[in-house]
CSV table of C-alpha atoms and ligand atoms in Angstrom, one decimal:
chain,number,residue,atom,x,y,z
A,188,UNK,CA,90.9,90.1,80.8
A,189,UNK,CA,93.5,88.4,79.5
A,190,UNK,CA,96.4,90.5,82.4
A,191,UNK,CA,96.1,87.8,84.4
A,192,UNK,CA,98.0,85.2,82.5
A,193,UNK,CA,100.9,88.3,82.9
A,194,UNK,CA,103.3,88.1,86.0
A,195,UNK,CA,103.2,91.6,87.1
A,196,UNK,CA,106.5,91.8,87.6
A,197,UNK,CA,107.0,94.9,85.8
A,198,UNK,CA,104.3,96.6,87.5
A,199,UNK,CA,105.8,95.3,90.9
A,200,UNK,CA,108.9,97.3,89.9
A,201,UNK,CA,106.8,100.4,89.5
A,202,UNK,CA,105.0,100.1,92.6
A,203,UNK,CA,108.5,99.6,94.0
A,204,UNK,CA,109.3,102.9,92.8
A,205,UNK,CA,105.9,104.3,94.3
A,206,UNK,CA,106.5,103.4,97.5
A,207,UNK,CA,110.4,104.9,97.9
A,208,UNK,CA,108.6,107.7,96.8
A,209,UNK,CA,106.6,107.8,99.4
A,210,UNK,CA,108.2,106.3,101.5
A,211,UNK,CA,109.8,109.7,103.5
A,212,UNK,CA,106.9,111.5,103.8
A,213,UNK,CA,105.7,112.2,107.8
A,214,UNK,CA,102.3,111.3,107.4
A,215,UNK,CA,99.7,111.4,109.7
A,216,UNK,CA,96.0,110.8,110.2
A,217,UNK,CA,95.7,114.1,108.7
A,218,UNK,CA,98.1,117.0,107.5
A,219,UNK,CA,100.1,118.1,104.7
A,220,UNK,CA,101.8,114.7,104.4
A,221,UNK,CA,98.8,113.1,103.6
A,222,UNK,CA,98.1,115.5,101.0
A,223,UNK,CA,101.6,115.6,99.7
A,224,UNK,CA,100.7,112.1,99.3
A,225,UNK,CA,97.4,112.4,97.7
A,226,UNK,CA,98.9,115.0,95.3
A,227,UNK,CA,101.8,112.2,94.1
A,228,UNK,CA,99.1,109.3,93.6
A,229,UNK,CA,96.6,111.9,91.8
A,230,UNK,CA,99.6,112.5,89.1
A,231,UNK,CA,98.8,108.5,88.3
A,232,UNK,CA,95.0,107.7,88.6
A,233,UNK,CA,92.3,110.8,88.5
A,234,UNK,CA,91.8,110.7,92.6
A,235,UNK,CA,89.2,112.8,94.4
A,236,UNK,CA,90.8,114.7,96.8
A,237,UNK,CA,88.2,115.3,99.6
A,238,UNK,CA,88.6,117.5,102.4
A,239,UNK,CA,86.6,117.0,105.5
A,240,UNK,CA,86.8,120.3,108.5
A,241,UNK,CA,87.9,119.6,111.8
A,242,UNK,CA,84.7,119.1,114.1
A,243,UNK,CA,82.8,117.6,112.1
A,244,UNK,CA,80.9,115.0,113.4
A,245,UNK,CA,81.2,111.8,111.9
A,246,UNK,CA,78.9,109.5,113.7
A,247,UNK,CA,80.2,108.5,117.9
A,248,UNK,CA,83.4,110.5,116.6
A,249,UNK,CA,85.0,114.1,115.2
A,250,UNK,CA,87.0,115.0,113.1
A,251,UNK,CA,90.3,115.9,114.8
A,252,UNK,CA,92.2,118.8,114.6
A,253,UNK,CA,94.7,119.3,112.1
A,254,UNK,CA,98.5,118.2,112.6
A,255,UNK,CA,101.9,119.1,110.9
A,256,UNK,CA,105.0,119.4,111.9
A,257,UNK,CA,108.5,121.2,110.6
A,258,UNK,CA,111.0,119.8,113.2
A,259,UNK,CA,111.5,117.4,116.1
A,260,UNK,CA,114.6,117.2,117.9
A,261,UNK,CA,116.4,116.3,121.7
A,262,UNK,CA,119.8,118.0,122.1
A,263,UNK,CA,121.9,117.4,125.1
A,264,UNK,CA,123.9,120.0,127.4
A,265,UNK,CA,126.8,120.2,124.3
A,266,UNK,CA,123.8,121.1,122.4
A,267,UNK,CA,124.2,117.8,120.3
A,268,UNK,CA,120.9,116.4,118.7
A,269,UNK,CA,120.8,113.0,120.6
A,270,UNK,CA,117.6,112.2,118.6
A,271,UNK,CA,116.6,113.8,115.2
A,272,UNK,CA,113.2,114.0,113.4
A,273,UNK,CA,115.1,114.9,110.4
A,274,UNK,CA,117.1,111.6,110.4
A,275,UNK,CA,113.7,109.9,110.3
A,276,UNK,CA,109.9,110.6,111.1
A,277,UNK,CA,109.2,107.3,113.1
A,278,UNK,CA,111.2,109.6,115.9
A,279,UNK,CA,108.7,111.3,116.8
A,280,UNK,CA,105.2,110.6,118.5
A,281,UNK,CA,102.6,110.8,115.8
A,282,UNK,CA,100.5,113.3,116.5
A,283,UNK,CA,102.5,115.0,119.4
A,284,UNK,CA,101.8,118.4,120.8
A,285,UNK,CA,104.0,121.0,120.0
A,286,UNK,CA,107.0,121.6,123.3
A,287,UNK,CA,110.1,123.9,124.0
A,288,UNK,CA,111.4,122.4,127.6
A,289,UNK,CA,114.4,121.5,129.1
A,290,UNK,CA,114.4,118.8,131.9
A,291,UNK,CA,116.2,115.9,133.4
A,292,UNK,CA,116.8,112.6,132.2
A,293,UNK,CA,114.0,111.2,134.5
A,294,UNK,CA,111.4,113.7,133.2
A,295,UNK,CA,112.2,112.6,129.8
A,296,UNK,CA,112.1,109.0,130.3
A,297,UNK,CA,108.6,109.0,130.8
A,298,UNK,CA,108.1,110.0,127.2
A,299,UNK,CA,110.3,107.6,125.7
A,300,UNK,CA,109.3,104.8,123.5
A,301,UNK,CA,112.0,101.4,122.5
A,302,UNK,CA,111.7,98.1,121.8
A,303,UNK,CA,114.4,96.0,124.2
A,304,UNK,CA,113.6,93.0,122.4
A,305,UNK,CA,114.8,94.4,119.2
A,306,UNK,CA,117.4,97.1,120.6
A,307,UNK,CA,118.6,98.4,116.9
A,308,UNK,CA,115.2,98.9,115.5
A,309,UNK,CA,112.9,102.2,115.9
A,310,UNK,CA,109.2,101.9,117.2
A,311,UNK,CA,105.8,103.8,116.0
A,312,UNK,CA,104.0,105.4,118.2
A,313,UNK,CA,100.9,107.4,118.1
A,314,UNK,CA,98.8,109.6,120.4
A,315,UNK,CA,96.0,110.3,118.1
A,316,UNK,CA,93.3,111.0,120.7
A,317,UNK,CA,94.9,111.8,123.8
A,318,UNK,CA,96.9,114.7,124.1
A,319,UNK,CA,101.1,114.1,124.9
A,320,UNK,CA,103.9,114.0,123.2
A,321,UNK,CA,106.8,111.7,122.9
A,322,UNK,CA,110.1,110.5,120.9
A,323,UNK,CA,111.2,106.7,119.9
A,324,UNK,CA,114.4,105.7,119.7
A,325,UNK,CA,116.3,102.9,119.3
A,326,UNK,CA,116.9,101.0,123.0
A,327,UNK,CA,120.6,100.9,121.7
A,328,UNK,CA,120.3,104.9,122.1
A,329,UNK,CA,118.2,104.9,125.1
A,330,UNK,CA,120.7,102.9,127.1
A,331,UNK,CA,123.5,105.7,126.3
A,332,UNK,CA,121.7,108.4,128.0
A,333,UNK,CA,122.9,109.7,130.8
A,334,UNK,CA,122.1,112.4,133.8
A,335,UNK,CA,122.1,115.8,132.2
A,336,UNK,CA,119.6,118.6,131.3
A,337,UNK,CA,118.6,117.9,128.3
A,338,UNK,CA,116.6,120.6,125.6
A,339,UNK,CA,113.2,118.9,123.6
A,340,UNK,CA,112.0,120.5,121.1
A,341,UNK,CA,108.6,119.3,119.2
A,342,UNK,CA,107.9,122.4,117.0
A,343,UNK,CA,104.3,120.8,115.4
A,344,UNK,CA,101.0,122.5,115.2
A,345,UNK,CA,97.4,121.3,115.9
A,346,UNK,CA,94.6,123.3,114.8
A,347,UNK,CA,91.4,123.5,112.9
A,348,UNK,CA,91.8,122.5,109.6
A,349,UNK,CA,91.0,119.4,107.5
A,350,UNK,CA,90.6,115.5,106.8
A,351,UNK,CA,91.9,114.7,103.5
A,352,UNK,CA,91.4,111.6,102.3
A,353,UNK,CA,91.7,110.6,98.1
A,354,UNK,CA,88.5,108.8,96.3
A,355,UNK,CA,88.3,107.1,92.5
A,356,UNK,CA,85.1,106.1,91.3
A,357,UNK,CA,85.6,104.1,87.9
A,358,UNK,CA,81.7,103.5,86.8
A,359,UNK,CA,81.3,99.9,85.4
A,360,UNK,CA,78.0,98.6,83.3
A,361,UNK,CA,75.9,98.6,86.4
A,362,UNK,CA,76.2,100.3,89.6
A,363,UNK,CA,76.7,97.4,92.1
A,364,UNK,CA,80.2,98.6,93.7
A,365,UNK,CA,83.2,96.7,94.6
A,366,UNK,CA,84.8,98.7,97.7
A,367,UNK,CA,89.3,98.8,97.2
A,368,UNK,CA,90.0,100.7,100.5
A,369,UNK,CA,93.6,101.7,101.7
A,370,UNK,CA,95.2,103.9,104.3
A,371,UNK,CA,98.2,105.7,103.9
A,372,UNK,CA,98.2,107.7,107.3
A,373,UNK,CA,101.0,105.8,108.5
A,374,UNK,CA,104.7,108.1,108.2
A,375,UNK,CA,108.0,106.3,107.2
A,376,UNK,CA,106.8,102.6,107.1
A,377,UNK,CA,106.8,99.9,104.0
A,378,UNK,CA,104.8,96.5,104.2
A,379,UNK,CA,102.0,98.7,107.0
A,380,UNK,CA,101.1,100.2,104.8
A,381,UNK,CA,102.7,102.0,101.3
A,382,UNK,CA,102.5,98.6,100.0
A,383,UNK,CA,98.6,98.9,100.3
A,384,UNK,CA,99.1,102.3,98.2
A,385,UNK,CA,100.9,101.6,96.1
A,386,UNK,CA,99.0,98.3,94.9
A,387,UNK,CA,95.7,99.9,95.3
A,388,UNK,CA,97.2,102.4,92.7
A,389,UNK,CA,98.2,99.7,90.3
A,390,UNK,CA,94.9,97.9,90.4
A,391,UNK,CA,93.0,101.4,89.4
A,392,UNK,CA,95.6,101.9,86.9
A,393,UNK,CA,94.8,98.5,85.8
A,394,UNK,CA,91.1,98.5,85.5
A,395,UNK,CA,90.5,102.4,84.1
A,396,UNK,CA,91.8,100.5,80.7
A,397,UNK,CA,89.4,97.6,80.8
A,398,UNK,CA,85.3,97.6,80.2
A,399,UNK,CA,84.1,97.0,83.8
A,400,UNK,CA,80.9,94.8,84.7
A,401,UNK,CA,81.0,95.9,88.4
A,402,UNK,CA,81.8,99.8,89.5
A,403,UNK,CA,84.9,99.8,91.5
A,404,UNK,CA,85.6,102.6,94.4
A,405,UNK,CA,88.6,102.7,95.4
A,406,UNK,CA,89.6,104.6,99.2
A,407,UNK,CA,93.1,106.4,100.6
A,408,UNK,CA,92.1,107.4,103.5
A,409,UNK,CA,93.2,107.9,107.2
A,410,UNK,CA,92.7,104.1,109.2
A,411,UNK,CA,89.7,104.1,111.5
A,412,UNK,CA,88.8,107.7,111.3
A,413,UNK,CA,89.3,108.2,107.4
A,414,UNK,CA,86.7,105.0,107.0
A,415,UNK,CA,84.6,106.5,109.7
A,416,UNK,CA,83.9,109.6,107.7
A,417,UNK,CA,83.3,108.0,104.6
A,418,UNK,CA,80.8,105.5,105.8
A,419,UNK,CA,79.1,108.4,107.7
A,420,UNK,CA,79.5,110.8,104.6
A,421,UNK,CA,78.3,107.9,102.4
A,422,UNK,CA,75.6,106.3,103.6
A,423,UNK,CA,73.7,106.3,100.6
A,424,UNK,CA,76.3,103.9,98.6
A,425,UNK,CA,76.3,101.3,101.2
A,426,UNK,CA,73.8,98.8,99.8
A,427,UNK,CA,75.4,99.3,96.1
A,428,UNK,CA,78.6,97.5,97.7
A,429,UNK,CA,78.6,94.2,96.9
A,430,UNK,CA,82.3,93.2,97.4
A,431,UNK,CA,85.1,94.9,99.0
A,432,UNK,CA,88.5,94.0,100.1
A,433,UNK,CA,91.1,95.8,102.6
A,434,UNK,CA,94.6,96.1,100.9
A,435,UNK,CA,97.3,96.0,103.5
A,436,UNK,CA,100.9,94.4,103.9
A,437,UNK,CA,101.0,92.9,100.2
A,438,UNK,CA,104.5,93.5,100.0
A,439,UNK,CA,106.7,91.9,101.9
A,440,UNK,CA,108.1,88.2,101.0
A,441,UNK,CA,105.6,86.4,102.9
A,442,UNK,CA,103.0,83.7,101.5
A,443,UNK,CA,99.4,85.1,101.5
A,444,UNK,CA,96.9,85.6,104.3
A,445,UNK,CA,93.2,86.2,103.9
A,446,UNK,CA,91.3,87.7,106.4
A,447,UNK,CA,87.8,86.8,105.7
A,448,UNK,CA,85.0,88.9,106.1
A,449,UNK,CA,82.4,89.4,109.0
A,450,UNK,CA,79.9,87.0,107.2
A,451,UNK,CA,82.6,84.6,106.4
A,452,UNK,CA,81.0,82.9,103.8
A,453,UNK,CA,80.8,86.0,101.3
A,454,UNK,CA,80.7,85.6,97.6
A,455,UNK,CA,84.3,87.9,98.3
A,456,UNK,CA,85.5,85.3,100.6
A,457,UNK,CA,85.1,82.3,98.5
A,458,UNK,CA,86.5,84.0,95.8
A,459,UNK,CA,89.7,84.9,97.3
A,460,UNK,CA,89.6,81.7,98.2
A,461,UNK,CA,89.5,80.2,95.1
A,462,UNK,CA,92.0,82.4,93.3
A,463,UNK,CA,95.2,81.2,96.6
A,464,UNK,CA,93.9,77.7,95.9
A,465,UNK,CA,94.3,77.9,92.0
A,466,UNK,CA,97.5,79.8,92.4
A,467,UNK,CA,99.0,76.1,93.6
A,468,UNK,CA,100.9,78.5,96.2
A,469,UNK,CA,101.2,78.1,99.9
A,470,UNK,CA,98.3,80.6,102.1
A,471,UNK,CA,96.0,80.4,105.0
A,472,UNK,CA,92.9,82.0,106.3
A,473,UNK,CA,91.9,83.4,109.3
A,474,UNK,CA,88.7,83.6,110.6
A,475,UNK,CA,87.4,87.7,111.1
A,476,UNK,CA,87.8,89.3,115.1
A,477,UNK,CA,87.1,92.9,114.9
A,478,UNK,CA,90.5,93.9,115.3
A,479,UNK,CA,92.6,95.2,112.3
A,480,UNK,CA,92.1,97.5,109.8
A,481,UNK,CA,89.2,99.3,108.3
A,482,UNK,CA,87.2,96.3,107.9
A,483,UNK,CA,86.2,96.8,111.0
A,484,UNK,CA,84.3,99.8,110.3
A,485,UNK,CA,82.6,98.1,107.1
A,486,UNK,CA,81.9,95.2,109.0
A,487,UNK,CA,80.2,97.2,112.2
A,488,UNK,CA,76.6,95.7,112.7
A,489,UNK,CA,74.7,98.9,111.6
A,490,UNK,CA,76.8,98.0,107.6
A,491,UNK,CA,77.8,94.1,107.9
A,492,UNK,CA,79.5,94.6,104.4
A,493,UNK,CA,81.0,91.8,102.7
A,494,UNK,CA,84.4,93.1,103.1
A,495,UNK,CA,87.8,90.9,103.6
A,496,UNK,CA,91.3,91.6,103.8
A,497,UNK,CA,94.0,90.1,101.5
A,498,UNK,CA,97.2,90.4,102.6
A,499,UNK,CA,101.1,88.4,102.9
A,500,UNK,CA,102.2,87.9,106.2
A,501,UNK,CA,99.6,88.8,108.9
A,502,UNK,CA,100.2,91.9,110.3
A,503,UNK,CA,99.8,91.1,114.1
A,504,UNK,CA,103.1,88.3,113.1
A,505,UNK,CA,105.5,89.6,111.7
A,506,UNK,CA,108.4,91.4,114.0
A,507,UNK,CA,109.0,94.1,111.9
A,508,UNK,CA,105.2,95.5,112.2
A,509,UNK,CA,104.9,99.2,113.6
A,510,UNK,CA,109.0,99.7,113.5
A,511,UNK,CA,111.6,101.1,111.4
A,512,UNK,CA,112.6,97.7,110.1
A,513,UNK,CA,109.3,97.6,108.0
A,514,UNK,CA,111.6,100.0,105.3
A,515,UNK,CA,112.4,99.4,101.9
A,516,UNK,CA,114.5,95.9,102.1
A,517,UNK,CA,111.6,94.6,104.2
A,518,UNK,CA,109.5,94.8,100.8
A,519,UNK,CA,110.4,93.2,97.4
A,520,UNK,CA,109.0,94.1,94.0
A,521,UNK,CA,108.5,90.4,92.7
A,522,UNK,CA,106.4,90.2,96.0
A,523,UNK,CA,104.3,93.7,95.6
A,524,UNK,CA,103.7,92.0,91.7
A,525,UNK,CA,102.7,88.5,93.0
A,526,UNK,CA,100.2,90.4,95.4
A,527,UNK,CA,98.5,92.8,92.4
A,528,UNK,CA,98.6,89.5,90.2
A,529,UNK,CA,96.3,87.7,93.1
A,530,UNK,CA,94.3,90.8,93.2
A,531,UNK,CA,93.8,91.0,89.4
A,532,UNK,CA,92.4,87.3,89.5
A,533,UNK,CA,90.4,88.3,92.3
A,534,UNK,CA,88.8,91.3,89.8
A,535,UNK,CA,89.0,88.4,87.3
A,536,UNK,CA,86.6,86.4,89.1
A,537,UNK,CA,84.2,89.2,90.2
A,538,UNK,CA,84.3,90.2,86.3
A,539,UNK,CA,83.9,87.0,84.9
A,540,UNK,CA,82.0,84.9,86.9
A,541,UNK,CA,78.3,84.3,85.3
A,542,UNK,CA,75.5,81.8,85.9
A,543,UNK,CA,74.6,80.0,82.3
A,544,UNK,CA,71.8,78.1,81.2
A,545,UNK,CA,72.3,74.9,79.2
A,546,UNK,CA,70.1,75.3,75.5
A,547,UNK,CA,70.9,71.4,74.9
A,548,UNK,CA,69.8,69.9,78.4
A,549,UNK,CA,68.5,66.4,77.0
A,550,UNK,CA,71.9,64.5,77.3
A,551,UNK,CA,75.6,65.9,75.5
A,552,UNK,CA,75.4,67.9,72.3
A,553,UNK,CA,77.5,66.3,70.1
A,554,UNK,CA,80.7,68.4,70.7
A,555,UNK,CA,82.4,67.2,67.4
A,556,UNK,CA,80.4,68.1,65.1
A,557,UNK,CA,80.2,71.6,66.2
A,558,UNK,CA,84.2,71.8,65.9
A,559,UNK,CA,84.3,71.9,69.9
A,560,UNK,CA,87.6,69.6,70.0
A,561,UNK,CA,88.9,71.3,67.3
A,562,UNK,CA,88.9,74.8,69.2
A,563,UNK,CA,89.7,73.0,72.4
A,564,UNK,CA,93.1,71.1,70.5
A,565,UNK,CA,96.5,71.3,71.8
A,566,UNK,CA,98.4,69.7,75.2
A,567,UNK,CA,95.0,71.1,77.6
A,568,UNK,CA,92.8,69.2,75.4
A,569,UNK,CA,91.8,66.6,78.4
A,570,UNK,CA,91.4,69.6,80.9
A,571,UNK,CA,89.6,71.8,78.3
A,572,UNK,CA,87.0,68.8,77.5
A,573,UNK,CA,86.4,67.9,81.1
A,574,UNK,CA,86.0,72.1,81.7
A,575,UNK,CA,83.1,71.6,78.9
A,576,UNK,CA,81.6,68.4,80.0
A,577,UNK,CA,81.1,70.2,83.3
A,578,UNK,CA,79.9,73.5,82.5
A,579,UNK,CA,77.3,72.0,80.0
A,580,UNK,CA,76.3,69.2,83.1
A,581,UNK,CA,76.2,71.7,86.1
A,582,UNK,CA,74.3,74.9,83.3
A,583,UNK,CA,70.6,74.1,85.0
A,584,UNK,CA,70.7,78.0,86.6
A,585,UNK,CA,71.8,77.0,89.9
A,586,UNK,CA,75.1,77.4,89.4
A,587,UNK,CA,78.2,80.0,88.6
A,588,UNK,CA,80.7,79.8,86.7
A,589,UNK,CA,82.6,79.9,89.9
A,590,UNK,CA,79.9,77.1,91.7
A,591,UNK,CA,81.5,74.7,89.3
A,592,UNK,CA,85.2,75.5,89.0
A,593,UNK,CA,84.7,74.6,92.7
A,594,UNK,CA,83.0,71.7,92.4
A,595,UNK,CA,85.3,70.6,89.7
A,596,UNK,CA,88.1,71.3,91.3
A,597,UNK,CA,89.1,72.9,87.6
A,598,UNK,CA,90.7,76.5,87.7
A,599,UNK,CA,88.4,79.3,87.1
A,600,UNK,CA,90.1,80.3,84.2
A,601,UNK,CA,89.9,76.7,82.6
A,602,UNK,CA,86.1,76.7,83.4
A,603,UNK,CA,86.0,80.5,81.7
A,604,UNK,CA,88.1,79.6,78.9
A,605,UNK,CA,85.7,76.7,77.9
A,606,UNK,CA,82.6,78.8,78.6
A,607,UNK,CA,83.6,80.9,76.3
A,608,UNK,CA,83.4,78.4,73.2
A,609,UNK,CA,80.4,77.2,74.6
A,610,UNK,CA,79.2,80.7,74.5
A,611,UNK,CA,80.3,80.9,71.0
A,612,UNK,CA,78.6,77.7,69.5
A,613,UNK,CA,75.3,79.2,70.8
A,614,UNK,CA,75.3,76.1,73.8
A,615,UNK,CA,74.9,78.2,76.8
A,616,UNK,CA,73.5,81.9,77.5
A,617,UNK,CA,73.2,84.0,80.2
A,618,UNK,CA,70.7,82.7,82.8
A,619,UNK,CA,69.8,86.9,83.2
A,620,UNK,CA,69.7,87.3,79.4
B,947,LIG,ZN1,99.6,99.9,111.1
């Protein structure tokens, strides 16, 4: 796969494009938004579109009922919309119940949500599982409000209806899985999480052109409960899921984070690993707490599956998390391509990473006489001989590709470069054939 050598900057454009797209839909944990937004992704990759009814029991949980909403509004005694739904989404309470009241500043307080510490910027707000409703505002607006009788209107629906959730299965040469999973029920928000979308997207997009080793499955679903129903609706795919990563927050201009998995010593783990330290570029990694995204559904005891979480800036640090300064300038398209770039050499590894036996154990072949230095010529001729020297020492079976980039502190590319030749002069094979 020769993409990764590319810098993805074009397709960071694109996925750029993708998310201010996206970007003013209301989405929810279900709802038309989410389809809306299953309908724009399915015009790029050949998405599933799954629907799942309301009541359905999905193992210690349901299904919820159905929510959409038209309009959202507060208007004072001139009649003057105060706060707008139309102006942006994050206004309202995700997931409010649907009210037509008029009441005193004091009543409405108590359903106000700000953010004093950053008095210009909106917060977002759910109330998934416990019936309310709710507006946020900015605590610049919130401190204009004064005594008066003031009108709410939340004209939103809940009812029985569906789950919808998106699904690509791209079938590789054997049917050991790799698990891509993404949520896109948050509403007007960037970085958390249309940058997850929108790379997800680009990695499918990616990979449907390429002749796969692994089978890849890649998830847009609802957080928590989307993940929920597919484990429970899914149970039979589980042990073919070998690897699996969390896309979230790859946008913004952040150095990486990797969140490892449950096991924290997962083939997936020391591969991600591997791919920040080749990349030269600054990152860190944090330990897995069951807090977060979905992995903490593919990690629960009763699955324990090998999946991480590769993301910029950490989620839980960055100010702009769950508010309306996570927008569009938050994000940058060089970013959103260095992130699918790290991915791609993540698929890389998973693709490429073999163990080999050497067929000329008793001391070095004679690499010059087979033309080796020749095919290895040029500036990366000392790097390209050591990558050889190693792979032919550390070829007894016991170890990867991957084992010995490691150990030789040599880039997995330079160690898959050099196999190749190796391959090619008929020095190594396959330890499985
Ligand atoms: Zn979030």
């Amino acid at each position: 796969m020769e993409r990764a050598k590319d810098n993805f900057e074009k397709e960071g454009k694109e996925i750029y494009k993708l998310i201010e797209r996206l970007y003013p839909i209301c989405r929810s944990i279900t709802g038309d938004g989410v389809r809306e937004t299953l309908d724009i992704i399915k015009k790029i990759i050949p998405i599933d579109i799954k629907e799942v009814p309301t009541g359905t029991k999905v193992f210690d949980w349901t299904v919820p009922r159905e929510w959409n909403i038209k309009d959202a509004y507060i208007k004072n005694s001139k009649g003057e919309k105060i706060v707008d739904f139309k102006k942006t989404n994050l206004h309202v309470l995700n997931y409010s119940i649907p009210i037509n009241k008029k009441m005193n500043l004091k009543e409405l307080k108590q359903h106000l949500f700000t953010i004093p510490k950053h008095p210009d910027w909106i917060p977002y707000r759910t109330t998934y599982y416990k019936e309310n409703w709710g507006f946020c505002l900015t605590h610049n607006q919130f401190k204009k409000l004064k005594e008066d009788t003031y009108h709410v209107v939340i004209d939103s629906t809940l009812e029985k209806g569906h789950l919808s959730y998106g699904e690509l299965y791209l079938k590789g040469k054997n049917k050991d899985e790799v698990l891509i999973s993404t949520y896109l029920c948050h509403p007007s928000l960037c970085n958390d999480n249309l940058s997850g979308v929108g790379l997800t997207v680009y990695v499918a997009l990616l990979l449907k052109q390429m002749d796969l080793k692994y089978s890849y499955r890649f998830l847009f679903i609802p957080e928590t409960i989307g993940s929920i129903t597919w484990l429970s609706r899914n149970e039979d795919k589980i042990p073919n899921i070998k690897h699996g990563l969390v896309v979230t927050c790859v946008g913004d201009r952040g150095d990486l984070t990797y969140k490892k998995s449950r096991k924290g010593n997962a083939a997936i783990d020391i591969i991600v690993e591997k791919v920040l330290t080749d990349s030269g570029d600054k990152y860190r990694t944090i330990d897995f707490f069951p807090l977060g995204s979905d992995e903490r559904q593919y990690s629960s005891p009763g699955f324990d599956l090998p999946v991480g979480s590769l993301m910029r800036s950490f989620y839980y640090d960055y100010p702009e998390y769950h508010t309306s300064a996570d927008n569009l300038e938050f994000m940058s398209s060089k970013h959103l391509g260095d992130s699918l770039k790290k991915y791609i050499r993540v698929i890389n590894i998973i693709e490429g990473n073999e163990t080999y036996i050497n067929l000329n154990p008793k001391c070095e072949p004679q690499l010059g006489k087979r033309g080796i230095y020749d095919m290895i010529g040029g500036e990366k001729t000392v790097d390209l001989t050591a990558a050889v020297l190693w792979i032919l020492n550390l070829s007894d079976g016991n170890n990867s590709l991957l084992d010995i980039s490691i150990r030789s502190k040599m880039n997995f590319e330079q160690i898959k470069n050099a196999a190749d030749i190796l391959i090619s002069k008929k020095l190594i094979i396959p330890k499985d054939g």
